[in-house]
Amino acid sequence: MGRALRADAERSVRAILEAAERVLAQDANASMEQIAEAAGLTRITVHRRFANRQALLEALAVSAKQQLIDAIEDARPDAAPALVALYRVTANVLRVKSAWRFTLSHATAHTEAAAALWAEINAHTVKLLTRAQHEGLLAPDTDLDWTGQVYYALMSEALNRPGADQDPTAQDPDTLATLVIDTLLHGAGPRD
């Protein structure tokens, strides 16, 4: 997809990606035909946009990662103190991760494009954690690489909490962001 697509082609690609996410979340082995049906398109149309399943999975990875970047940037992390920025970014990212659970939780081949997007996501995270450290939210000797890994893990765990599927409020991105940030900054120990 090197050149710009016409508006109808863009809509088809978006419909295919959204349908693929829904269908694959239900059945990771779903066929391209099942995805086409869910998108309301013919199998031929899907194959015209994505030569094979691997190409579709790679496009899903790129699309989801781009949406994560958009969510981070929409939070305008540089326009607020680090604590506020952490909450905003986390809530926005959790919204995207919730909508793209299959793609963001399954290992897919890292294309050059997906790897570049991940590097950009990670750079945003390191920048925000560095600000949090400078503003005293994190200890001066905090290992920011480790903290970033813990932050990512906390977000994944927050979305996959046992019993959360039975309590709709347990999946609220703002509530989950509070849980993630409080745990990241304070752990399970008492609050001073």
C-alpha positions in Angstrom: 0.0 0.0 0.0 2.7 2.5 -1.0 0.5 5.0 -2.9 -2.5 6.8 -1.5 -5.8 4.9 -1.7 -9.0 6.3 -3.0 -11.6 7.1 -0.4 -13.6 3.9 -1.2 -10.5 1.8 -1.1 -9.6 3.3 2.3 -13.0 2.5 3.6 -12.6 -1.1 2.4 -9.3 -1.4 4.1 -10.6 0.1 7.3 -13.6 -2.3 7.2 -11.4 -5.3 6.5 -9.0 -4.4 9.4 -11.9 -3.8 11.9 -13.6 -7.0 10.8 -10.4 -8.9 11.0 -9.8 -7.7 14.6 -13.4 -8.8 15.6 -13.3 -12.1 13.8 -9.8 -13.1 14.9 -10.5 -12.1 18.5 -13.3 -14.8 18.4 -11.3 -17.3 16.3 -7.6 -16.8 15.7 -7.8 -19.4 12.9 -10.6 -17.6 11.0 -10.3 -17.7 7.2 -9.9 -14.7 4.9 -13.4 -15.6 3.7 -14.9 -15.3 7.2 -13.1 -11.9 7.5 -14.5 -10.8 4.2 -18.0 -11.8 5.2 -17.7 -9.9 8.5 -16.5 -6.9 6.6 -19.5 -7.1 4.2 -17.1 -7.6 1.2 -16.2 -10.4 -1.2 -13.1 -12.6 -0.6 -11.7 -11.2 -3.9 -11.9 -7.7 -2.5 -10.0 -8.7 0.6 -7.4 -10.5 -1.4 -7.1 -7.4 -3.7 -6.1 -5.4 -0.6 -4.1 -8.1 1.2 -2.4 -10.8 -0.8 -2.5 -13.3 2.0 -3.2 -13.7 5.7 0.3 -12.7 6.7 -0.1 -9.4 4.8 -3.4 -8.8 6.7 -1.8 -9.5 10.1 1.1 -7.1 9.3 -1.4 -4.4 8.3 -3.3 -5.0 11.5 -0.1 -4.6 13.5 0.8 -1.4 11.7 -2.8 0.0 12.1 -3.0 -0.8 15.8 0.4 0.7 16.5 -0.5 3.8 14.6 -3.7 4.2 16.6 -1.6 3.9 19.8 0.6 6.7 18.6 -2.4 8.8 17.8 -3.9 8.1 21.2 -0.6 9.2 22.9 -0.4 12.3 20.9 -4.2 13.1 21.4 -3.5 13.1 25.1 -1.1 16.1 24.6 1.4 14.8 27.2 3.6 17.9 26.9 0.8 20.2 27.8 0.3 19.0 31.3 2.3 18.0 34.4 3.7 14.5 34.2 1.1 12.9 36.5 -1.8 14.3 34.5 -0.1 13.3 31.3 0.5 9.8 32.6 -3.2 9.4 33.3 -4.3 10.9 30.0 -1.9 8.8 27.9 -2.7 5.6 29.9 -6.5 6.1 29.5 -6.2 6.8 25.8 -3.9 3.8 25.2 -6.2 1.5 27.2 -9.1 2.6 24.9 -7.1 1.5 21.9 -5.8 -1.6 23.5 -9.3 -2.6 24.4 -10.5 -2.2 20.9 -7.5 -4.0 19.4 -7.0 -6.8 21.9 -6.3 -9.5 19.4 -3.8 -7.6 17.4 -2.0 -6.0 20.3 -1.8 -9.2 22.3 -0.7 -11.7 19.6 2.8 -11.8 18.4 2.9 -10.9 14.7 5.9 -10.5 12.5 7.4 -7.1 13.0 7.7 -5.5 9.7 10.0 -2.6 9.3 6.9 -0.2 9.5 5.6 -1.9 12.7 9.0 -1.9 14.3 9.4 1.8 13.6 6.0 2.6 15.1 6.9 0.6 18.2 10.1 2.5 18.5 8.1 5.7 18.4 5.7 4.5 21.0 8.6 3.5 23.2 10.2 6.9 22.7 7.0 8.6 23.9 6.9 6.4 26.9 10.6 7.0 27.9 10.1 10.7 27.4 7.0 10.7 29.7 8.7 8.5 32.3 11.8 10.8 32.2 9.5 13.8 32.9 7.9 11.9 35.7 11.3 11.2 37.2 12.4 14.9 36.9 9.1 16.0 38.5 9.7 13.7 41.5 7.0 11.1 40.7 9.7 8.4 40.3 12.9 8.1 42.3 16.0 9.6 40.8 17.7 6.2 40.5 14.7 4.5 38.9 15.6 2.2 35.9 13.3 3.8 33.3 13.6 0.9 30.9 12.4 -1.5 33.5 9.7 0.9 34.6 8.5 1.1 31.0 8.3 -2.6 30.8 6.3 -2.7 34.1 4.0 0.1 32.8 3.2 -1.9 29.6 2.6 -5.1 31.6 0.3 -3.3 34.0 -1.8 -2.0 31.2 -2.1 -5.5 29.7 -3.0 -7.0 33.1 -5.5 -4.2 33.8 -7.4 -5.2 30.6 -7.3 -8.9 31.5 -8.3 -8.8 35.1 -10.2 -11.9 36.2 -13.9 -11.2 36.5 -13.7 -7.9 34.7 -15.9 -9.2 31.8 -18.7 -9.5 34.3 -18.5 -5.9 35.6 -18.7 -3.3 32.8 -17.3 -0.5 35.1 -14.2 -2.6 35.6 -13.3 -2.0 31.9 -13.7 1.8 32.1 -10.4 3.2 30.7 -10.3 6.0 33.2 -10.8 3.6 36.1 -8.1 1.3 34.7 -5.7 4.2 34.1 -6.0 5.1 37.8 -5.3 1.5 38.8 -2.3 1.3 36.5 -0.8 4.6 37.5 -1.4 4.1 41.2 0.2 0.7 41.0 3.1 2.0 38.9 3.9 4.9 41.3 3.0 3.3 44.6 3.0 -0.5 44.2 0.9 -2.4 46.7 2.4 -0.8 49.7 0.7 1.7 52.0 0.3 5.3 50.8 2.2 7.9 52.8 
